[in-house]
C-alpha cells in the first residue's frame, strides 16, 4: 500500500472509533484506549518516517510550514492522550477530552488530506517504498503496544485487540 493510502486508512479507522464513541453504545473506556493507542502509533510513524521523507523530497517553504504545524499539533494531541490514558473514565472531563481529541484529529485529517498529501503526490517521493516502511514500523509498534497493555485490569483491551484481529490489522 502506498504511504498516502496507509495514512488515510489510519485516519478513517480512528474517525470510525470517534463516531462509535459519540454514539455511546459501546464501552467508552475501551474505545478511548483504542483511539489513544492507534493515534499514538499514527503520530509516531508520521514523525519518524513520513514527515522527514516529505521534508527532504519537497524542500519548499509551504510544505515545511505544514510539517511544522503538524508537529505542534501532534504535541498537543499527545498531551491530551496522556491525560486520557492516565485517568480514563474516572475523570470528570473524560468525555470532553475525548471529544476535543476528536476535533484535533478532524483538523489534522483536513490539513493532511486537503493540503499536505496533494503536495506530496506532486513531489516525486517514492510513496510505495515509504508506505512499506510505514507499514513495517506500524506493525512493530502495534505489537509493542499490545504487550504494554496486557496486565493489569485490561479485559477491555484484550477484547478490543481480539476484535481488531478480525479486521484490517491482522497480525501474522
Ligand atoms: Fe495523519
mmCIF file of C-alpha atoms and ligand atoms in Angstrom:
data_model
loop_
_atom_site.group_PDB
_atom_site.id
_atom_site.type_symbol
_atom_site.label_atom_id
_atom_site.label_comp_id
_atom_site.label_asym_id
_atom_site.label_seq_id
_atom_site.Cartn_x
_atom_site.Cartn_y
_atom_site.Cartn_z
ATOM 1 C CA UNK A 1 0.000 0.000 0.000
ATOM 2 C CA UNK A 2 1.386 3.447 -0.761
ATOM 3 C CA UNK A 3 2.179 5.832 2.078
ATOM 4 C CA UNK A 4 -0.760 8.146 1.496
ATOM 5 C CA UNK A 5 -3.312 5.356 1.344
ATOM 6 C CA UNK A 6 -1.904 3.837 4.511
ATOM 7 C CA UNK A 7 -2.142 7.132 6.402
ATOM 8 C CA UNK A 8 -5.629 7.804 5.034
ATOM 9 C CA UNK A 9 -6.699 4.367 6.204
ATOM 10 C CA UNK A 10 -5.396 5.185 9.700
ATOM 11 C CA UNK A 11 -7.403 8.419 9.641
ATOM 12 C CA UNK A 12 -10.559 6.565 8.635
ATOM 13 C CA UNK A 13 -10.080 3.906 11.300
ATOM 14 C CA UNK A 14 -9.690 6.496 14.046
ATOM 15 C CA UNK A 15 -12.623 8.548 12.758
ATOM 16 C CA UNK A 16 -14.859 5.468 12.911
ATOM 17 C CA UNK A 17 -13.799 4.896 16.518
ATOM 18 C CA UNK A 18 -14.632 8.509 17.451
ATOM 19 C CA UNK A 19 -18.053 8.092 15.807
ATOM 20 C CA UNK A 20 -18.639 4.922 17.831
ATOM 21 C CA UNK A 21 -17.575 6.783 20.988
ATOM 22 C CA UNK A 22 -20.075 9.569 20.282
ATOM 23 C CA UNK A 23 -22.917 7.153 19.589
ATOM 24 C CA UNK A 24 -22.421 5.898 23.130
ATOM 25 C CA UNK A 25 -23.464 2.249 22.661
ATOM 26 C CA UNK A 26 -20.033 0.738 23.201
ATOM 27 C CA UNK A 27 -17.754 0.731 26.264
ATOM 28 C CA UNK A 28 -16.327 4.244 26.160
ATOM 29 C CA UNK A 29 -13.207 3.432 28.057
ATOM 30 C CA UNK A 30 -12.363 0.575 25.671
ATOM 31 C CA UNK A 31 -12.874 2.848 22.670
ATOM 32 C CA UNK A 32 -10.818 5.650 24.220
ATOM 33 C CA UNK A 33 -7.952 3.250 24.937
ATOM 34 C CA UNK A 34 -8.016 2.020 21.369
ATOM 35 C CA UNK A 35 -8.187 5.561 19.941
ATOM 36 C CA UNK A 36 -5.209 6.634 22.048
ATOM 37 C CA UNK A 37 -3.179 3.586 21.046
ATOM 38 C CA UNK A 38 -3.844 3.992 17.316
ATOM 39 C CA UNK A 39 -3.283 7.745 17.338
ATOM 40 C CA UNK A 40 -0.016 7.459 19.222
ATOM 41 C CA UNK A 41 1.281 4.981 16.663
ATOM 42 C CA UNK A 42 -0.042 7.056 13.760
ATOM 43 C CA UNK A 43 1.715 10.184 15.043
ATOM 44 C CA UNK A 44 4.892 8.232 15.666
ATOM 45 C CA UNK A 45 5.176 6.725 12.173
ATOM 46 C CA UNK A 46 4.421 10.107 10.640
ATOM 47 C CA UNK A 47 7.100 11.786 12.728
ATOM 48 C CA UNK A 48 9.724 9.081 12.361
ATOM 49 C CA UNK A 49 9.306 8.209 8.701
ATOM 50 C CA UNK A 50 6.773 10.178 6.686
ATOM 51 C CA UNK A 51 7.453 13.793 7.663
ATOM 52 C CA UNK A 52 11.263 13.593 7.325
ATOM 53 C CA UNK A 53 10.904 11.914 3.910
ATOM 54 C CA UNK A 54 8.423 14.566 2.765
ATOM 55 C CA UNK A 55 10.613 17.375 4.059
ATOM 56 C CA UNK A 56 13.556 16.009 2.134
ATOM 57 C CA UNK A 57 11.643 15.362 -1.086
ATOM 58 C CA UNK A 58 9.774 18.650 -1.298
ATOM 59 C CA UNK A 59 12.113 21.282 0.132
ATOM 60 C CA UNK A 60 9.528 24.041 -0.263
ATOM 61 C CA UNK A 61 8.579 26.557 2.400
ATOM 62 C CA UNK A 62 4.864 25.838 2.295
ATOM 63 C CA UNK A 63 5.443 22.123 2.897
ATOM 64 C CA UNK A 64 7.906 22.921 5.686
ATOM 65 C CA UNK A 65 5.280 25.151 7.304
ATOM 66 C CA UNK A 66 2.632 22.435 7.101
ATOM 67 C CA UNK A 67 5.020 19.915 8.669
ATOM 68 C CA UNK A 68 5.940 22.337 11.459
ATOM 69 C CA UNK A 69 2.259 22.847 12.215
ATOM 70 C CA UNK A 70 1.686 19.105 12.178
ATOM 71 C CA UNK A 71 4.446 18.615 14.741
ATOM 72 C CA UNK A 72 2.962 21.224 17.054
ATOM 73 C CA UNK A 73 -0.468 19.656 16.678
ATOM 74 C CA UNK A 74 0.898 16.214 17.418
ATOM 75 C CA UNK A 75 2.421 17.571 20.626
ATOM 76 C CA UNK A 76 -0.957 18.927 21.780
ATOM 77 C CA UNK A 77 -2.691 15.692 20.858
ATOM 78 C CA UNK A 78 -0.119 13.649 22.771
ATOM 79 C CA UNK A 79 -0.635 15.748 25.879
ATOM 80 C CA UNK A 80 -4.360 15.112 25.719
ATOM 81 C CA UNK A 81 -3.812 11.413 25.018
ATOM 82 C CA UNK A 82 -1.581 11.179 28.102
ATOM 83 C CA UNK A 83 -4.323 12.761 30.236
ATOM 84 C CA UNK A 84 -6.976 10.413 28.849
ATOM 85 C CA UNK A 85 -4.772 7.359 29.368
ATOM 86 C CA UNK A 86 -3.829 8.425 32.909
ATOM 87 C CA UNK A 87 -7.227 8.940 34.428
ATOM 88 C CA UNK A 88 -9.635 7.378 31.976
ATOM 89 C CA UNK A 89 -13.343 7.434 32.747
ATOM 90 C CA UNK A 90 -12.840 8.479 36.373
ATOM 91 C CA UNK A 91 -12.017 11.976 35.100
ATOM 92 C CA UNK A 92 -15.000 14.359 35.121
ATOM 93 C CA UNK A 93 -13.676 15.727 31.869
ATOM 94 C CA UNK A 94 -13.113 12.309 30.258
ATOM 95 C CA UNK A 95 -15.831 12.700 27.619
ATOM 96 C CA UNK A 96 -14.846 16.293 26.908
ATOM 97 C CA UNK A 97 -11.219 15.314 26.485
ATOM 98 C CA UNK A 98 -12.003 12.521 24.047
ATOM 99 C CA UNK A 99 -14.297 14.860 22.143
ATOM 100 C CA UNK A 100 -11.640 17.557 21.888
ATOM 101 C CA UNK A 101 -9.105 14.947 20.792
ATOM 102 C CA UNK A 102 -11.560 14.012 18.043
ATOM 103 C CA UNK A 103 -11.663 17.653 16.976
ATOM 104 C CA UNK A 104 -7.872 17.804 16.839
ATOM 105 C CA UNK A 105 -7.894 14.711 14.675
ATOM 106 C CA UNK A 106 -10.542 16.164 12.351
ATOM 107 C CA UNK A 107 -8.333 19.183 11.872
ATOM 108 C CA UNK A 108 -5.241 17.012 11.348
ATOM 109 C CA UNK A 109 -7.031 14.945 8.700
ATOM 110 C CA UNK A 110 -8.313 18.044 6.930
ATOM 111 C CA UNK A 111 -4.835 19.572 6.728
ATOM 112 C CA UNK A 112 -3.089 16.396 5.649
ATOM 113 C CA UNK A 113 -5.635 15.114 3.170
ATOM 114 C CA UNK A 114 -6.608 18.569 1.913
ATOM 115 C CA UNK A 115 -3.222 20.288 1.756
ATOM 116 C CA UNK A 116 -0.186 18.170 2.521
ATOM 117 C CA UNK A 117 -0.943 14.947 0.642
ATOM 118 C CA UNK A 118 -1.705 16.649 -2.700
ATOM 119 C CA UNK A 119 1.670 18.419 -2.459
ATOM 120 C CA UNK A 120 3.417 15.167 -1.537
ATOM 121 C CA UNK A 121 1.871 13.448 -4.548
ATOM 122 C CA UNK A 122 3.484 16.062 -6.774
ATOM 123 C CA UNK A 123 6.869 15.911 -5.028
ATOM 124 C CA UNK A 124 8.082 12.727 -6.699
ATOM 125 C CA UNK A 125 8.524 10.966 -3.366
ATOM 126 C CA UNK A 126 8.600 7.173 -3.707
ATOM 127 C CA UNK A 127 5.308 6.525 -1.948
ATOM 128 C CA UNK A 128 5.439 2.745 -2.326
ATOM 129 C CA UNK A 129 8.791 2.466 -0.551
ATOM 130 C CA UNK A 130 7.780 4.880 2.210
ATOM 131 C CA UNK A 131 4.464 3.037 2.505
ATOM 132 C CA UNK A 132 6.276 -0.252 3.079
ATOM 133 C CA UNK A 133 8.455 1.378 5.754
ATOM 134 C CA UNK A 134 5.424 2.878 7.474
ATOM 135 C CA UNK A 135 3.638 -0.456 7.436
ATOM 136 C CA UNK A 136 6.597 -2.322 8.886
ATOM 137 C CA UNK A 137 7.089 0.203 11.697
ATOM 138 C CA UNK A 138 3.377 0.304 12.425
ATOM 139 C CA UNK A 139 3.200 -3.463 12.804
ATOM 140 C CA UNK A 140 6.161 -3.431 15.174
ATOM 141 C CA UNK A 141 4.583 -0.660 17.285
ATOM 142 C CA UNK A 142 1.195 -2.401 17.363
ATOM 143 C CA UNK A 143 2.975 -5.465 18.728
ATOM 144 C CA UNK A 144 4.744 -3.406 21.398
ATOM 145 C CA UNK A 145 1.545 -1.636 22.404
ATOM 146 C CA UNK A 146 -0.241 -4.983 22.704
ATOM 147 C CA UNK A 147 2.449 -6.198 25.113
ATOM 148 C CA UNK A 148 2.444 -2.950 27.093
ATOM 149 C CA UNK A 149 -1.255 -3.011 27.837
ATOM 150 C CA UNK A 150 -1.578 -6.654 28.870
ATOM 151 C CA UNK A 151 -1.832 -6.681 32.734
ATOM 152 C CA UNK A 152 -3.427 -5.480 34.952
ATOM 153 C CA UNK A 153 -7.185 -4.994 34.536
ATOM 154 C CA UNK A 154 -7.131 -4.916 30.794
ATOM 155 C CA UNK A 155 -10.009 -7.143 29.905
ATOM 156 C CA UNK A 156 -11.269 -4.340 27.722
ATOM 157 C CA UNK A 157 -8.011 -4.032 25.874
ATOM 158 C CA UNK A 158 -7.881 -7.730 25.234
ATOM 159 C CA UNK A 159 -11.370 -7.675 23.879
ATOM 160 C CA UNK A 160 -10.618 -4.762 21.588
ATOM 161 C CA UNK A 161 -7.473 -6.458 20.382
ATOM 162 C CA UNK A 162 -9.211 -9.670 19.517
ATOM 163 C CA UNK A 163 -11.835 -7.679 17.628
ATOM 164 C CA UNK A 164 -9.131 -5.966 15.697
ATOM 165 C CA UNK A 165 -7.571 -9.247 14.718
ATOM 166 C CA UNK A 166 -10.626 -9.936 12.626
ATOM 167 C CA UNK A 167 -10.294 -6.592 10.913
ATOM 168 C CA UNK A 168 -7.800 -4.889 8.716
ATOM 169 C CA UNK A 169 -4.851 -5.067 11.110
ATOM 170 C CA UNK A 170 -4.396 -8.801 11.034
ATOM 171 C CA UNK A 171 -1.138 -9.807 12.696
ATOM 172 C CA UNK A 172 0.747 -12.769 11.401
HETATM 173 FE FE1 LIG B 1 -2.073 11.757 9.789
#
